[in-house]
Amino acid sequence: MYPNAPGKQENNPIIQLMFLGLFAILGLIVFAIAACIIVYLLYGLDTLMAVLSNQLNEKNVGAFKIILTSQQLGLFLTPAILLAVVERKPLNKFYGFKTPKPNLLFMAAFIGLCSLPFLSWVNELNQKMSLPSFLKNVENWMRAMETDLAKTTEIILKTSSGWGLIINLLVIAVTPAICEEFIFRGGLQRSIFRLVVNPHVAIWLSAIIFSCIHFQFFGFFTRMFLGATFGYLYFWTGSIWYAVFAHFLNNAYAVIVAYYYQSKNLPLNESDMQSVPLYMSILSAILTVSLLLFIKKKASQSNIPQPYEN
């Protein structure tokens, strides 16, 4: 059982994964309908139809953020919560809501900072990825999708006001950090572990699925390593809030950097143009792993229950 959850034995992990999939579909439908109603009432039918047809611009970006937030709540947070309801377990015990320790939160933040050079280097290599010639059409499709997502992201991030920055932090940093960690590190990772009985397999499989679900092929490995980092934070601390905090900081960093570039009238794409030397990426990877192991040691010394203990 998961963590410190007394009472009824949980359902088979395959059943749990099926529940997650079913709840994700239902949650997406319900929240999408609610979001469409809200957008219609606030912005009108023309804006709603423009957003649904992916005709995104600066005038309707507010409506798009409502749709985006509803997607996070319905597709990710709802199934994680409903899984705990189906298992008749308190949410705080099912996923581990133990209050984070300030020193470990600081270490989680430091891990995010130290991992930046390595992740930037991985992202640079990922961007240069090329498929075999017989898959050229697939690669062209992937790059076209990547370009469209980049344009969408740029429109979402575009703001020159403090209020706009706060909204972007809520939509892009706070909401995804909570919703995605609950489903991928909470619901998915714990169910996979119960199936394979190997935390490392569960962590990396969840990280791979986490990256796949974003449909950004040329950022796949960067997001996979991020997901694994969040997974180990969750596994070794026994509290999902460390993963949520690290995820929030990663997304908030991107939002704040974009805001800074706009305040200096610099193009947003310049923030991704720095090349990272190999030695810095190696040092970054070593520091990141060392800090994760340090957190593992500190957590074990504090007798923090791990979320996979039976």
Coordinates of C-alpha atoms in Angstrom, one line a residue:
M1 CA 0.0 0.0 0.0
Y2 CA 1.0 3.6 -0.6
P3 CA 2.3 5.7 1.7
N4 CA 1.2 4.6 5.2
A5 CA -2.3 3.8 3.9
P6 CA -4.0 1.3 6.2
G7 CA -7.2 -0.6 5.5
K8 CA -8.5 -1.9 2.2
Q9 CA -6.1 -3.5 -0.2
E10 CA -5.8 -1.5 -3.4
N11 CA -7.0 -2.6 -6.8
N12 CA -4.7 -4.4 -9.2
P13 CA -2.3 -1.8 -10.7
I14 CA -3.5 -2.6 -14.2
I15 CA -7.0 -1.7 -13.1
Q16 CA -5.6 1.5 -11.5
L17 CA -4.0 2.5 -14.9
M18 CA -7.3 1.8 -16.7
F19 CA -9.1 4.0 -14.1
L20 CA -6.6 6.8 -14.8
G21 CA -7.2 6.6 -18.5
L22 CA -10.9 6.5 -18.1
F23 CA -11.0 9.4 -15.6
A24 CA -8.6 11.4 -17.9
I25 CA -11.0 11.1 -20.8
L26 CA -14.1 12.0 -18.7
G27 CA -12.3 14.8 -16.9
L28 CA -11.1 16.3 -20.2
I29 CA -14.6 16.3 -21.7
V30 CA -16.3 17.8 -18.6
F31 CA -13.7 20.5 -18.1
A32 CA -13.6 21.3 -21.8
I33 CA -17.3 21.9 -21.8
A34 CA -17.1 24.1 -18.7
A35 CA -14.2 26.1 -20.2
C36 CA -16.1 26.6 -23.5
I37 CA -19.1 27.9 -21.5
I38 CA -16.9 30.3 -19.5
V39 CA -15.1 31.6 -22.7
Y40 CA -18.4 32.1 -24.4
L41 CA -19.9 34.1 -21.5
L42 CA -16.7 36.2 -21.1
Y43 CA -15.6 36.7 -24.7
G44 CA -18.4 35.7 -27.0
L45 CA -18.9 33.1 -29.7
D46 CA -16.4 34.5 -32.2
T47 CA -13.6 34.3 -29.8
L48 CA -14.6 30.8 -28.7
M49 CA -14.7 29.5 -32.3
A50 CA -11.3 31.2 -33.1
V51 CA -9.6 29.5 -30.1
L52 CA -11.2 26.1 -30.9
S53 CA -9.9 26.4 -34.5
N54 CA -6.5 27.2 -33.2
Q55 CA -6.5 30.8 -34.5
L56 CA -4.5 32.1 -31.6
N57 CA -3.6 35.8 -31.4
E58 CA -2.9 38.4 -28.7
K59 CA -6.6 39.4 -28.6
N60 CA -7.9 35.9 -27.7
V61 CA -4.9 34.6 -25.7
G62 CA -6.9 35.1 -22.5
A63 CA -9.6 32.8 -23.7
F64 CA -6.9 30.3 -24.7
K65 CA -5.4 30.3 -21.2
I66 CA -8.8 29.4 -19.8
I67 CA -9.0 26.4 -22.2
L68 CA -5.4 25.5 -21.3
T69 CA -6.0 25.6 -17.6
S70 CA -9.2 23.5 -17.9
Q71 CA -7.2 20.9 -19.9
Q72 CA -4.7 20.6 -17.0
L73 CA -7.4 20.3 -14.4
G74 CA -9.5 17.8 -16.4
L75 CA -6.9 15.7 -18.0
F76 CA -4.3 15.5 -15.2
L77 CA -5.6 16.6 -11.8
T78 CA -9.1 15.0 -11.9
P79 CA -8.0 11.4 -12.7
A80 CA -5.3 11.5 -9.9
I81 CA -7.9 12.7 -7.4
L82 CA -10.6 10.3 -8.5
L83 CA -8.2 7.3 -8.3
A84 CA -7.7 8.1 -4.6
V85 CA -11.5 8.3 -4.3
V86 CA -12.0 4.9 -6.0
E87 CA -9.4 3.4 -3.7
R88 CA -11.2 4.9 -0.7
K89 CA -7.9 6.4 0.6
P90 CA -7.4 9.9 2.0
L91 CA -5.7 12.0 -0.7
N92 CA -2.9 13.2 1.7
K93 CA -2.0 9.6 2.5
F94 CA -2.5 8.2 -1.0
Y95 CA 0.1 10.6 -2.5
G96 CA 2.1 11.8 0.4
F97 CA 1.3 15.3 1.6
K98 CA 3.9 15.4 4.3
T99 CA 5.0 19.0 5.0
P100 CA 8.2 19.7 3.1
K101 CA 11.4 20.5 5.1
P102 CA 12.9 24.0 4.2
N103 CA 16.4 22.6 3.8
L104 CA 15.2 19.9 1.4
L105 CA 13.1 22.5 -0.5
F106 CA 16.2 24.6 -0.9
M107 CA 18.1 21.5 -2.1
A108 CA 15.4 20.8 -4.7
A109 CA 15.7 24.4 -5.9
F110 CA 19.5 24.1 -6.1
I111 CA 19.1 20.9 -8.1
G112 CA 17.0 22.8 -10.6
L113 CA 19.7 25.5 -10.9
C114 CA 22.5 23.0 -11.2
S115 CA 20.8 21.0 -13.8
L116 CA 20.2 23.9 -16.2
P117 CA 23.5 23.6 -18.2
F118 CA 23.0 19.8 -18.7
L119 CA 19.4 20.2 -19.7
S120 CA 20.4 23.0 -22.1
W121 CA 23.0 20.8 -23.7
V122 CA 20.6 17.9 -24.0
N123 CA 18.0 20.3 -25.6
E124 CA 20.6 21.5 -28.0
L125 CA 21.4 18.0 -29.1
N126 CA 17.7 17.1 -29.2
Q127 CA 17.0 20.1 -31.5
K128 CA 19.7 18.8 -34.0
M129 CA 18.1 15.3 -34.1
S130 CA 17.6 14.0 -37.6
L131 CA 15.6 10.9 -38.6
P132 CA 16.7 8.6 -41.5
S133 CA 15.9 9.7 -45.0
F134 CA 12.9 7.3 -45.4
L135 CA 11.3 9.0 -42.4
K136 CA 11.9 12.5 -43.8
N137 CA 8.1 13.2 -44.0
V138 CA 7.7 12.2 -40.4
E139 CA 10.5 14.5 -39.4
N140 CA 9.0 17.4 -41.4
W141 CA 5.7 16.8 -39.6
M142 CA 7.4 16.8 -36.3
R143 CA 9.3 20.0 -37.0
A144 CA 6.2 21.7 -38.3
M145 CA 4.4 20.8 -35.1
E146 CA 7.3 22.0 -33.0
T147 CA 7.2 25.4 -34.9
D148 CA 3.5 25.7 -34.3
L149 CA 3.9 25.0 -30.6
A150 CA 6.8 27.5 -30.3
K151 CA 4.6 30.2 -31.9
T152 CA 1.8 29.3 -29.5
T153 CA 4.1 29.5 -26.5
E154 CA 5.5 32.8 -27.6
I155 CA 2.0 34.3 -27.9
I156 CA 1.0 32.9 -24.4
L157 CA 4.2 34.3 -22.8
K158 CA 3.9 37.7 -24.4
T159 CA 3.1 40.3 -21.8
S160 CA 4.6 43.6 -20.6
S161 CA 2.7 44.0 -17.3
G162 CA 3.2 42.7 -13.8
W163 CA -0.4 41.4 -13.8
G164 CA 0.3 39.5 -17.1
L165 CA 3.4 38.0 -15.4
I166 CA 1.3 36.8 -12.5
I167 CA -1.3 35.3 -14.8
N168 CA 1.4 33.5 -16.8
L169 CA 3.0 32.1 -13.6
L170 CA -0.4 30.8 -12.5
V171 CA -1.3 29.3 -15.9
I172 CA 2.2 28.0 -17.0
A173 CA 4.0 27.3 -13.7
V174 CA 1.6 26.8 -10.7
T175 CA -1.2 24.8 -12.4
P176 CA 0.9 22.4 -14.5
A177 CA 3.2 21.8 -11.5
I178 CA 0.4 20.6 -9.4
C179 CA -1.7 18.9 -12.0
E180 CA 1.1 17.1 -13.8
E181 CA 2.9 16.0 -10.7
F182 CA -0.3 14.5 -9.2
I183 CA -1.0 12.4 -12.3
F184 CA 2.6 11.5 -13.5
R185 CA 4.5 11.2 -10.3
G186 CA 1.5 10.4 -8.1
G187 CA -1.1 8.3 -9.9
L188 CA 1.0 6.9 -12.8
Q189 CA 4.4 6.4 -11.1
R190 CA 2.9 4.7 -8.0
S191 CA 0.7 2.4 -10.1
I192 CA 3.5 1.4 -12.4
F193 CA 5.7 0.7 -9.4
R194 CA 3.0 -1.6 -8.0
L195 CA 3.1 -3.4 -11.4
V196 CA 6.8 -3.8 -11.9
V197 CA 8.1 -3.6 -8.3
N198 CA 11.1 -1.6 -9.4
P199 CA 11.1 2.2 -8.5
H200 CA 13.7 3.0 -11.1
V201 CA 11.6 1.4 -13.9
A202 CA 8.5 3.2 -12.6
I203 CA 10.3 6.6 -12.4
W204 CA 11.8 6.4 -15.9
L205 CA 8.6 4.9 -17.6
S206 CA 6.6 7.7 -16.0
A207 CA 9.2 10.3 -17.2
I208 CA 9.0 8.9 -20.7
I209 CA 5.2 9.1 -20.7
F210 CA 5.4 12.6 -19.2
S211 CA 7.6 13.7 -22.1
C212 CA 5.5 11.9 -24.8
I213 CA 2.3 13.6 -23.6
H214 CA 3.6 17.0 -24.4
F215 CA 4.1 16.2 -28.1
Q216 CA 7.3 18.2 -28.4
F217 CA 9.6 15.7 -30.1
F218 CA 12.7 18.0 -30.3
G219 CA 12.5 18.6 -26.5
F220 CA 11.7 15.0 -25.6
F221 CA 14.9 14.0 -23.8
T222 CA 15.1 17.3 -21.9
R223 CA 11.6 16.8 -20.5
M224 CA 12.3 13.1 -19.9
F225 CA 15.3 13.9 -17.7
L226 CA 13.2 16.6 -15.9
G227 CA 10.5 14.0 -15.2
A228 CA 13.0 11.5 -13.9
T229 CA 14.4 14.2 -11.5
F230 CA 10.9 15.0 -10.2
G231 CA 10.3 11.2 -9.8
Y232 CA 13.4 10.7 -7.7
L233 CA 12.5 13.7 -5.6
Y234 CA 9.1 12.2 -4.9
F235 CA 10.5 8.7 -4.3
W236 CA 13.2 9.6 -1.9
T237 CA 11.4 12.3 0.1
G238 CA 8.0 10.6 0.4
S239 CA 6.2 13.9 -0.3
I240 CA 4.8 15.0 -3.6
W241 CA 5.3 18.6 -2.8
Y242 CA 9.1 18.5 -3.5
A243 CA 8.3 17.4 -7.1
V244 CA 5.6 20.0 -7.4
F245 CA 8.0 22.7 -6.1
A246 CA 10.8 21.7 -8.5
H247 CA 8.4 21.5 -11.4
F248 CA 7.0 25.0 -10.5
L249 CA 10.5 26.5 -10.4
N250 CA 11.4 25.0 -13.8
N251 CA 8.4 26.5 -15.5
A252 CA 8.5 29.8 -13.5
Y253 CA 12.1 30.3 -14.7
A254 CA 11.0 30.1 -18.3
V255 CA 8.2 32.5 -17.7
I256 CA 10.4 35.0 -15.8
V257 CA 13.1 34.8 -18.4
A258 CA 10.6 35.5 -21.2
Y259 CA 9.2 38.5 -19.2
Y260 CA 12.7 39.8 -18.8
Y261 CA 13.6 39.5 -22.5
Q262 CA 10.4 41.4 -23.4
S263 CA 11.1 44.1 -20.8
K264 CA 14.4 44.6 -22.7
N265 CA 12.8 44.5 -26.1
L266 CA 14.7 41.4 -27.0
P267 CA 13.2 38.5 -29.1
L268 CA 12.1 35.6 -27.0
N269 CA 13.9 33.0 -29.2
E270 CA 17.3 34.5 -28.1
S271 CA 16.8 33.0 -24.7
D272 CA 17.3 29.5 -26.3
M273 CA 20.3 30.3 -28.4
Q274 CA 23.2 30.0 -25.9
S275 CA 25.4 27.0 -26.5
V276 CA 26.6 25.0 -23.5
P277 CA 30.2 23.6 -23.5
L278 CA 30.5 19.9 -23.0
Y279 CA 32.5 20.2 -19.8
M280 CA 29.8 22.4 -18.2
S281 CA 27.1 19.9 -19.1
I282 CA 29.1 17.0 -17.5
L283 CA 29.8 19.0 -14.4
S284 CA 26.1 19.9 -14.2
A285 CA 25.0 16.3 -14.5
I286 CA 27.5 15.2 -11.8
L287 CA 26.3 17.9 -9.4
T288 CA 22.6 17.1 -10.1
V289 CA 23.0 13.4 -9.4
S290 CA 25.1 14.2 -6.3
L291 CA 22.5 16.5 -4.9
L292 CA 19.7 14.0 -5.6
L293 CA 21.7 11.4 -3.6
F294 CA 22.3 13.9 -0.9
I295 CA 18.5 14.4 -0.6
K296 CA 18.1 10.7 -0.5
K297 CA 20.6 10.5 2.4
K298 CA 19.0 13.3 4.3
A299 CA 15.5 11.9 3.8
S300 CA 16.6 8.4 5.1
Q301 CA 18.3 10.0 8.1
S302 CA 15.0 11.8 8.9
N303 CA 13.1 8.5 8.7
I304 CA 10.8 10.0 6.1
P305 CA 8.5 7.2 4.8
Q306 CA 9.1 6.5 1.1
P307 CA 5.9 6.5 -1.0
Y308 CA 6.6 2.9 -2.2
E309 CA 6.7 1.3 1.2
N310 CA 4.2 -1.4 1.9

